[in-house]
GROMACS .gro file of C-alpha atoms in nm:
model
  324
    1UNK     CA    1   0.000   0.000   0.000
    2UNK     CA    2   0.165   0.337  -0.098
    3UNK     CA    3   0.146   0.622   0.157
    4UNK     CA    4   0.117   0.998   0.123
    5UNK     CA    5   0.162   1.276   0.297
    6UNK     CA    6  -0.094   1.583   0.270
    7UNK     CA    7   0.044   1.891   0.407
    8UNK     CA    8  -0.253   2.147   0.410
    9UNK     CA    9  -0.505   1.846   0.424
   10UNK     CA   10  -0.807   2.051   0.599
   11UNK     CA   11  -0.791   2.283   0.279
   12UNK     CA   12  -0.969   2.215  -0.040
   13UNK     CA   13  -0.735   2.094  -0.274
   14UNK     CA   14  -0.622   1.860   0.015
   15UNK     CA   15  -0.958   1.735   0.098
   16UNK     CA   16  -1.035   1.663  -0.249
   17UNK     CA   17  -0.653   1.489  -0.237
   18UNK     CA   18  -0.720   1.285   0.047
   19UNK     CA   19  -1.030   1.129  -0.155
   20UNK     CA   20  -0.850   1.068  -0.451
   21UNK     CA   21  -0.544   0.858  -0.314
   22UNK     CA   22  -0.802   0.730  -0.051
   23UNK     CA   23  -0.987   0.617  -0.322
   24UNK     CA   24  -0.647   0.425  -0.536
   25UNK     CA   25  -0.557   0.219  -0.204
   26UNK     CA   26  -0.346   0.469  -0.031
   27UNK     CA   27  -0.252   0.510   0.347
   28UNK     CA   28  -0.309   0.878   0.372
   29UNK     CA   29  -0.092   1.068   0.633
   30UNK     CA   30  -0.219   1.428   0.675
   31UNK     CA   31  -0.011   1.730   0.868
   32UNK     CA   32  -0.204   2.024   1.030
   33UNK     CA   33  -0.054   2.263   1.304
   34UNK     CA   34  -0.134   2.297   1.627
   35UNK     CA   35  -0.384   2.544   1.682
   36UNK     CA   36  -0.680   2.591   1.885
   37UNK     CA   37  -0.879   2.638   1.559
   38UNK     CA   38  -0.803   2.342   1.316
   39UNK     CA   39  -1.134   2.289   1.144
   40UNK     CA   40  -1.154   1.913   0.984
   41UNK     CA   41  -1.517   2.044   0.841
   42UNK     CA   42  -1.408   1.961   0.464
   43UNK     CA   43  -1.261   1.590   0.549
   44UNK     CA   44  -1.483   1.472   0.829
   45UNK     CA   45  -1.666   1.230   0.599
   46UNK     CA   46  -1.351   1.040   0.589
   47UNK     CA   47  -1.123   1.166   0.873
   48UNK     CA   48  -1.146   0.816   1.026
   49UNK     CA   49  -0.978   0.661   0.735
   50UNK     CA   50  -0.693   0.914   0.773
   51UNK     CA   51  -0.412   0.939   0.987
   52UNK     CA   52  -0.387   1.311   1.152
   53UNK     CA   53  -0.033   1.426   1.250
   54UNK     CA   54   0.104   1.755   1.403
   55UNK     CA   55   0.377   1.942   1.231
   56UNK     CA   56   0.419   2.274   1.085
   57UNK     CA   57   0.658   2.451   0.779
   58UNK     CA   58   0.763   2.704   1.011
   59UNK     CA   59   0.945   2.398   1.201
   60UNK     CA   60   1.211   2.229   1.016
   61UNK     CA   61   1.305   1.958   1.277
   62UNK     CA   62   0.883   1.834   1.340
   63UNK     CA   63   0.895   1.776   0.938
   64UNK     CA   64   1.209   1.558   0.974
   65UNK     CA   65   1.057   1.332   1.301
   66UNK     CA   66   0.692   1.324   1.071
   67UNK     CA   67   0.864   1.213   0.787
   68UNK     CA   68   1.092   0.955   0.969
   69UNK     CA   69   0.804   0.811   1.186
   70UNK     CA   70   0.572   0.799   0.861
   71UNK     CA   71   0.782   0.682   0.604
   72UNK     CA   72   0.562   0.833   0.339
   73UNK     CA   73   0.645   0.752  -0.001
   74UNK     CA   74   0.455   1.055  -0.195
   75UNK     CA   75   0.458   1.419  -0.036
   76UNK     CA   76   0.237   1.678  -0.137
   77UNK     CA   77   0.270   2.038   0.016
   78UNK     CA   78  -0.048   2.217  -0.003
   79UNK     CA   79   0.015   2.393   0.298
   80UNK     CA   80   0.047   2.803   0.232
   81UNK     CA   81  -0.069   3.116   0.360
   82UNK     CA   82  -0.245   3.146   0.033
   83UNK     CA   83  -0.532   3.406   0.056
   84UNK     CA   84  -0.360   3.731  -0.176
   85UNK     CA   85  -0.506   3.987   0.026
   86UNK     CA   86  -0.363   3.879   0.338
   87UNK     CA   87  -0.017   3.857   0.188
   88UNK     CA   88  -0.033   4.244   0.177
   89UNK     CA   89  -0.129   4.239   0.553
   90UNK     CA   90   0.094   4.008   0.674
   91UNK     CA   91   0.388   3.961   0.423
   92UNK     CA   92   0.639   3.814   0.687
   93UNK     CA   93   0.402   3.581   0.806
   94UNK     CA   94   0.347   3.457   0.399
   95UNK     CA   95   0.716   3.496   0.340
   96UNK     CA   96   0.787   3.242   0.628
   97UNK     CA   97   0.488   2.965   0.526
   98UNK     CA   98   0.460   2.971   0.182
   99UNK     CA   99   0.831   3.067   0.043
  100UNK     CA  100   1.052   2.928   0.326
  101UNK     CA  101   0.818   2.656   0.466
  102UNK     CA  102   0.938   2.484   0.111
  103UNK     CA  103   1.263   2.458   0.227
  104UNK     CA  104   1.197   2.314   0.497
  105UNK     CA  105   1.023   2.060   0.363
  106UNK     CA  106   1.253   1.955   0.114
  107UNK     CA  107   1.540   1.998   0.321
  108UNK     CA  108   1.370   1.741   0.555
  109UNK     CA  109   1.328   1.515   0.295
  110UNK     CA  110   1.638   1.549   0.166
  111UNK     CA  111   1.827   1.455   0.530
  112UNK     CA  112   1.524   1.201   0.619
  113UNK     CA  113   1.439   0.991   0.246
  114UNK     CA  114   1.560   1.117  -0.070
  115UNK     CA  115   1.391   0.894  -0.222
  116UNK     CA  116   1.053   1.035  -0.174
  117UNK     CA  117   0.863   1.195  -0.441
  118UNK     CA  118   0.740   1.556  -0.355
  119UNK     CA  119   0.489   1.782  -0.538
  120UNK     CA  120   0.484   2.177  -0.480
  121UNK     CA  121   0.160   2.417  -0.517
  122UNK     CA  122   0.302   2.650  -0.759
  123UNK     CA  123   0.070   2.906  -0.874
  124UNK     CA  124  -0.110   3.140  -1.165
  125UNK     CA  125   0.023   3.405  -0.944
  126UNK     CA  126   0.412   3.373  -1.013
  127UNK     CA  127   0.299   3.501  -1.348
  128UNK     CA  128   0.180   3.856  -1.209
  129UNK     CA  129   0.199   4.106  -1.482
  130UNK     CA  130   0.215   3.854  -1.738
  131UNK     CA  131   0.484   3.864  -1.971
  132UNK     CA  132   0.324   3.633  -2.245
  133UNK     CA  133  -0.046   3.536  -2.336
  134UNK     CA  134  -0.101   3.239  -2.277
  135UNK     CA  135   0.130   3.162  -2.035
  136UNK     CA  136   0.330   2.844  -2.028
  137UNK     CA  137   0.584   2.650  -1.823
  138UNK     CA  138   0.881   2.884  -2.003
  139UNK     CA  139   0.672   3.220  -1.930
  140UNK     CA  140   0.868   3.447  -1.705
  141UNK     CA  141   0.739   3.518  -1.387
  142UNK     CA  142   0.678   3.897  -1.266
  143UNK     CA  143   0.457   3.844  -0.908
  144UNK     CA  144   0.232   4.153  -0.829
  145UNK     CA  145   0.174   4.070  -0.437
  146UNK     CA  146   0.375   3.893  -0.142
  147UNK     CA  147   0.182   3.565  -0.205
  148UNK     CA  148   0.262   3.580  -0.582
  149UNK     CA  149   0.635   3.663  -0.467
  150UNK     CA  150   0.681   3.375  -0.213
  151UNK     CA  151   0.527   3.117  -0.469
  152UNK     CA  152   0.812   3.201  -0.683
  153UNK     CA  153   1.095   3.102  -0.441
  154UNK     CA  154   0.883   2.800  -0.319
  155UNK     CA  155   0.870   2.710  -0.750
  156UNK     CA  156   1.284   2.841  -0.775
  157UNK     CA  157   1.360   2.631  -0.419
  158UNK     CA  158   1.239   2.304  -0.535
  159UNK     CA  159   1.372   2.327  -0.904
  160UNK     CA  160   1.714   2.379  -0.713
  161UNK     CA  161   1.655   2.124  -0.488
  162UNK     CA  162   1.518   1.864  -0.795
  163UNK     CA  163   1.878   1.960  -1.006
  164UNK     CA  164   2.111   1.971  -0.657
  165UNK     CA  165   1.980   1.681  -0.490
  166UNK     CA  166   1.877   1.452  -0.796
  167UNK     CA  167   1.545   1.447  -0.598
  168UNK     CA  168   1.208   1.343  -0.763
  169UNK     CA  169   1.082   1.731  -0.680
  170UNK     CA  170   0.800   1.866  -0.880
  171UNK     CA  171   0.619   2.170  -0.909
  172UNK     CA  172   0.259   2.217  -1.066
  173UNK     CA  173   0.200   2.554  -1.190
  174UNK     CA  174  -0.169   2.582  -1.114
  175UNK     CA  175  -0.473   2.827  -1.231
  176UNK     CA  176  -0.743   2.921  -1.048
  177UNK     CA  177  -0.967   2.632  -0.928
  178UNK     CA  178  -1.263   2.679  -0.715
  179UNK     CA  179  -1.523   2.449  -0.581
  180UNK     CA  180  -1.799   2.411  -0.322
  181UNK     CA  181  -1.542   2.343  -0.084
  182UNK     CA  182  -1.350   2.694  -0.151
  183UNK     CA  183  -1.318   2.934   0.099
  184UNK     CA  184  -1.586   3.228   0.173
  185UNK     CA  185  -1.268   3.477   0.155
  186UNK     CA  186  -1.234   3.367  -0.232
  187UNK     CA  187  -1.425   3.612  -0.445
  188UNK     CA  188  -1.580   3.323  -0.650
  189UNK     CA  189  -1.716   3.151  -0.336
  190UNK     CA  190  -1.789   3.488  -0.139
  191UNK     CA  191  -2.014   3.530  -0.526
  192UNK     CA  192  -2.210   3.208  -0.472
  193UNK     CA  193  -2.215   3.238  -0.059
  194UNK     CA  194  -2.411   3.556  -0.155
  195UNK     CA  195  -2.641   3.480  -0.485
  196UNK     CA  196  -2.774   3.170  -0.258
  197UNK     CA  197  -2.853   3.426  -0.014
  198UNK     CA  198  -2.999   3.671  -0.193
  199UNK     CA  199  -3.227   3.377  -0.420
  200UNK     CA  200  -3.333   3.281  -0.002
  201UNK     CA  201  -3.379   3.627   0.077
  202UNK     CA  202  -3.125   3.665   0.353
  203UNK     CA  203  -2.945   3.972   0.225
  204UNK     CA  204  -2.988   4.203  -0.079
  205UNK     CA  205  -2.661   4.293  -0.182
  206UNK     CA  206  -2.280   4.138  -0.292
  207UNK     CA  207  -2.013   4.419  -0.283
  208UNK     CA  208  -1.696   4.354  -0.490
  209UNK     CA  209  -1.384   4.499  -0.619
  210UNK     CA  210  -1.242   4.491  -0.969
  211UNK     CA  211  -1.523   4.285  -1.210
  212UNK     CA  212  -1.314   4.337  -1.516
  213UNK     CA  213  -1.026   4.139  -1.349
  214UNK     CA  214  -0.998   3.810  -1.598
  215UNK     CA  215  -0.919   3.438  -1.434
  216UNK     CA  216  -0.839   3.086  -1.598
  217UNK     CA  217  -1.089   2.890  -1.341
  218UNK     CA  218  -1.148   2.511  -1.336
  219UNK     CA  219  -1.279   2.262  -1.071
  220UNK     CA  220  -1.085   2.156  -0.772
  221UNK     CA  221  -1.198   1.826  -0.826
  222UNK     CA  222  -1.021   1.833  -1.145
  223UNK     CA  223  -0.673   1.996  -1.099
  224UNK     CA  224  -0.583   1.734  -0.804
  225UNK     CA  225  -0.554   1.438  -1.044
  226UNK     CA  226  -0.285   1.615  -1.173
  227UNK     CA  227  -0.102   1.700  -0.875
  228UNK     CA  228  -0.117   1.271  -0.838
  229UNK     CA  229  -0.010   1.224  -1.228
  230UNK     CA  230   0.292   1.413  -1.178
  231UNK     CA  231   0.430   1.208  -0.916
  232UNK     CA  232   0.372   0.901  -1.128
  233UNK     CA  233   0.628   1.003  -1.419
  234UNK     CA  234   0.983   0.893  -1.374
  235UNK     CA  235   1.130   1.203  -1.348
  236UNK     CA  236   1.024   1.558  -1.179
  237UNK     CA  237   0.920   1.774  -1.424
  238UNK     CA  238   0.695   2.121  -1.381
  239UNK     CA  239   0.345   2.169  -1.532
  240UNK     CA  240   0.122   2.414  -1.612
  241UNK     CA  241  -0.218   2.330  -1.510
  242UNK     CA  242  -0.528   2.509  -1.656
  243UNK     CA  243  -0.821   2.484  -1.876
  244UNK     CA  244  -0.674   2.752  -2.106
  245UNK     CA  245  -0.974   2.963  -2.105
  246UNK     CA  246  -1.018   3.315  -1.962
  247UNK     CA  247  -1.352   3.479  -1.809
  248UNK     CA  248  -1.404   3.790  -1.627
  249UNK     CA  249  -1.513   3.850  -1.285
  250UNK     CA  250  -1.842   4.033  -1.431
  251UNK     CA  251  -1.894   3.705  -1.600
  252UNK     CA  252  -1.902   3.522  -1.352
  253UNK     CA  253  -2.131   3.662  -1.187
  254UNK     CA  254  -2.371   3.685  -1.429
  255UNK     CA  255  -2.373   3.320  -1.454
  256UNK     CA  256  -2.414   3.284  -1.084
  257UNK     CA  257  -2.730   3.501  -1.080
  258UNK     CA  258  -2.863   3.358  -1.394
  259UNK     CA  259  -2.861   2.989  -1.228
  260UNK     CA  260  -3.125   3.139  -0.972
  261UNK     CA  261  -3.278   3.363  -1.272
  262UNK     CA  262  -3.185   3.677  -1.099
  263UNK     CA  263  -3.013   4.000  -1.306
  264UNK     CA  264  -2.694   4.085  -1.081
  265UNK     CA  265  -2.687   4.415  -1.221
  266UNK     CA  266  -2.948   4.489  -0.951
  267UNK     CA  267  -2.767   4.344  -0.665
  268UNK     CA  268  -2.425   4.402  -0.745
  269UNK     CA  269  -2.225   4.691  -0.605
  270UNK     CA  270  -1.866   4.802  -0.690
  271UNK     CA  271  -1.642   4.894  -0.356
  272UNK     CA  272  -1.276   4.988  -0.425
  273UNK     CA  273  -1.233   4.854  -0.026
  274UNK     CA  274  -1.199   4.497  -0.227
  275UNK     CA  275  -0.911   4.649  -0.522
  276UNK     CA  276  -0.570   4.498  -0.513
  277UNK     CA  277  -0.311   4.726  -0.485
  278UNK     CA  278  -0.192   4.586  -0.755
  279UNK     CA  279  -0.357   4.370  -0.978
  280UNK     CA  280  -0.273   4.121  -1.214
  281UNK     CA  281  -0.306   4.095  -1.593
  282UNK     CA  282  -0.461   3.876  -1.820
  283UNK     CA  283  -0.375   3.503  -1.607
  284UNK     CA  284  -0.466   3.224  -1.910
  285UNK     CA  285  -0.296   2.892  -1.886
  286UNK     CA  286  -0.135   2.665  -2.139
  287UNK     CA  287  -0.190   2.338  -2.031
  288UNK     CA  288  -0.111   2.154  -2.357
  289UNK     CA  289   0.242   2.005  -2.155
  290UNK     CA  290  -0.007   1.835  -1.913
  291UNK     CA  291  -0.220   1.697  -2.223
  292UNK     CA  292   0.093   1.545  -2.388
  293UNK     CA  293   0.300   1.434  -2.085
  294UNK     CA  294   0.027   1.339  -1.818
  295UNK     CA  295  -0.284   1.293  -2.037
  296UNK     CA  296  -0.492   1.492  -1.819
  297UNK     CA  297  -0.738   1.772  -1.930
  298UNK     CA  298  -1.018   1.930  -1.761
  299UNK     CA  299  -1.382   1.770  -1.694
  300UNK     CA  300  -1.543   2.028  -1.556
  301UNK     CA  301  -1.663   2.357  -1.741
  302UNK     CA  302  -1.667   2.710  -1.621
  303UNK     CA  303  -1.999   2.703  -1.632
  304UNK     CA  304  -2.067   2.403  -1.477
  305UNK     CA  305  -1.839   2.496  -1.193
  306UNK     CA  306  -2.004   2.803  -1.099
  307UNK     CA  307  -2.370   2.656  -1.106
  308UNK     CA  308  -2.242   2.340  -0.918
  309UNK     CA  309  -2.090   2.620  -0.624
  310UNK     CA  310  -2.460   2.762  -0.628
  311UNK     CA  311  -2.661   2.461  -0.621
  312UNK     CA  312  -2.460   2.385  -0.300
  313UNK     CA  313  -2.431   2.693  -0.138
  314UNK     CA  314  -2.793   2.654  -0.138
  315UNK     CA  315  -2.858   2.347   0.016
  316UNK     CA  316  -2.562   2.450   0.297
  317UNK     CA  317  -2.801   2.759   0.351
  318UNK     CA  318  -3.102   2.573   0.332
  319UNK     CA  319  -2.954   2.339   0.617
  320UNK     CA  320  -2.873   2.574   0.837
  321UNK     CA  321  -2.479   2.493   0.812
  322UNK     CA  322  -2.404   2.864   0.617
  323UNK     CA  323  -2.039   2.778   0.508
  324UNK     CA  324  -1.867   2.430   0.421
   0.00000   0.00000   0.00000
C-alpha cells in the first residue's frame, strides 16, 4: 500500500486529495498545526480513514521526526498562507509559510528519504503582470503581491533542490480552481455564498472589487488528479495546469445570478475597499504540456463549476450549516 503525505489536508485541494489517493488504495498521512482552531469540516466524511499528524513549515526539525516516523512515499505540500489579500497584511508571516516553509520541507526530505517523491503548489500568481499570453511552463514570472512573490521562491527552491539533490521534486503551476469546498474569503465563493442568499432572501446585496479582473478557473476536483499524475512520471518535471480559457469576474457573476434567474446588475455593487493594490493581468494557462506528458485535461466547465458552487451553497443555507 503506498502512503502519502498531505500537508494542508483541511484545505480544499487537500480534501479533495485525500479522496482521490483514498480512493487508489493509499494510506493517507495528513499534517495540520497545532492550533486551537483546526477545522476538519471539509474531510470529516472520511477523517477516520486518515491518519492526523502535528507538524508545521515554520518547524524544520517536526517535518524531519513526521517524515521519519511515517515513512511516506509521496509528499504533497499544499500547505500556504495562500489568501492574496492577506499577503499584503501580513507579508512576513506569507514569506515564512509559503516561500521558506518549502525549504523546509525539502530539506527534511532530503536529510530524512531522498527517495521520496514531492509535489509543490506553484501558482497562476508567479505570473503577475504577465509577460506572455497564454502563459506556459517557459513564461517568465513577474509576481504583483507577497503571495505571488513567495510562490516564486517555493517554484525556484524546489527546481534547485530537484537539479542539486537529484530528488524526484515537482512543481505544478496551477490556475485558479474553485469548488464548493472553496473558501468564503475567495471572491468566486464569497459570489455564490451571496447569490444563494440573496435567491433565499437573507441579504440584498454582494459588494466587490475589480469585475473586469480576468481568471483561468477550473474545478478543484479536477486539478488534483494532476497534482497525483505528476508524481507518477519517472522524473520531476513542472506543469502548467489550466483549462486555457479566460472569463471575467463580471462574467461570472452573471452566470451565478442567472442559475437562480436573478439580473446581478441589480444586486451588485462596486467597492474599491476589495481592489488589489496591484492587480494582475490577463492570467490564461497553457496546459497543452499536461495533455501530452500526463494525459490529463479538464472535466469540468466554467460554467458548470459556478452553477455546481450555487446549487450547493444553497442546500448549505437551506440546512442551516451557512459555510462548508
Amino acid at each position: 500500500m503506498p502512503k502519502a503525505l498531505i500537508t494542508g489536508i483541511t484545505g480544499q485541494d487537500g480534501s479533495y486529495l485525500a479522496e482521490f489517493l483514498l480512493e487508489r488504495g493509499y494510506d493517507v498521512v495528513g499534517m495540520v498545526r497545532r492550533t486551537s482552531t483546526i477545522n476538519f469540516h471539509r474531510i470529516a466524511h472520511i477523517q477516520d480513514q486518515l491518519t492526523i499528524v502535528n507538524g508545521d513549515l515554520l518547524d524544520g526539525v517536526s517535518l524531519i521526526h513526521m517524515l521519519e516516523e511515517h515513512k511516506p512515499d509521496e509528499v504533497y505540500n499544499l500547505a500556504a498562507q495562500s489568501f492574496v489579500p492577506t499577503s499584503w497584511n501580513q507579508p512576513v508571516f506569507t514569506g515564512e509559510a509559503t516561500a521558506l516553509g518549502v525549504t523546509r520541507i525539502l530539506d527534511a526530505i532530503r536529510i530524512a528519504n531522498p527517495k521520496i517523491k514531492f509535489y509543490q503548489a506553484s501558482s497562476s500568481e508567479m505570473f503577475g503582470k504577465v509577460m506572455e499570453v497564454p502563459q506556459t511552463e517557459a513564461t517568465p514570472f513577474y509576481p504583483r503581491s507577497p503571495y505571488g512573490v513567495a510562490k516564486v521562491y517555493g517554484h525556484w527552491i524546489t527546481i534547485n533542490y530537484r537539479e542539486s539533490y537529484d530528488l524526484h521534486a515537482t512543481s505544478g503551476i496551477l490556475f485558479n480552481h474553485e469548488s464548493p469546498r472553496r473558501g468564503l474569503e475567495f471572491v468566486t465563493r464569497k459570489i455564490t455564498h451571496h447569490v444563494a442568499k440573496i435567491k433565499l432572501g437573507l441579504t440584498n446585496e454582494l459588494r466587490l472589487g475589480n469585475l473586469e479582473a480576468r481568471r483561468d478557473w477550473g474545478f478543484a476536483g479536477d486539478y488534483i488528479k494532476a497534482m497525483w499524475l505528476m508524481l507518477q512520471q519517472d522524473k520531476a518535471d513542472d506543469f502548467v495546469i489550466a483549462t486555457g480559457e479566460t472569463q471575467s469576474v463580471e462574467e461570472f457573476v452573471r452566470i451565478a445570478f442567472e442559475h437562480v434567474d436573478l439580473d446581478w446588475k441589480e444586486y451588485v455593487i462596486q467597492d474599491e475597499r476589495f481592489y488589489r493594490p496591484a492587480e494582475v493581468d490577463l492570467l490564461v494557462g497553457d496546459p497543452s504540456k499536461a495533455g501530452r506528458d500526463l494525459g490529463w485535461e479538464p472535466e469540468v466547465s466554467f460554467k458548470g463549476l459556478i452553477e455546481m458552487m450555487v446549487d450547493s451553497d444553497i442546500e448549505l443555507l437551506k440546512r442551516g450549516d451557512g459555510v462548508f
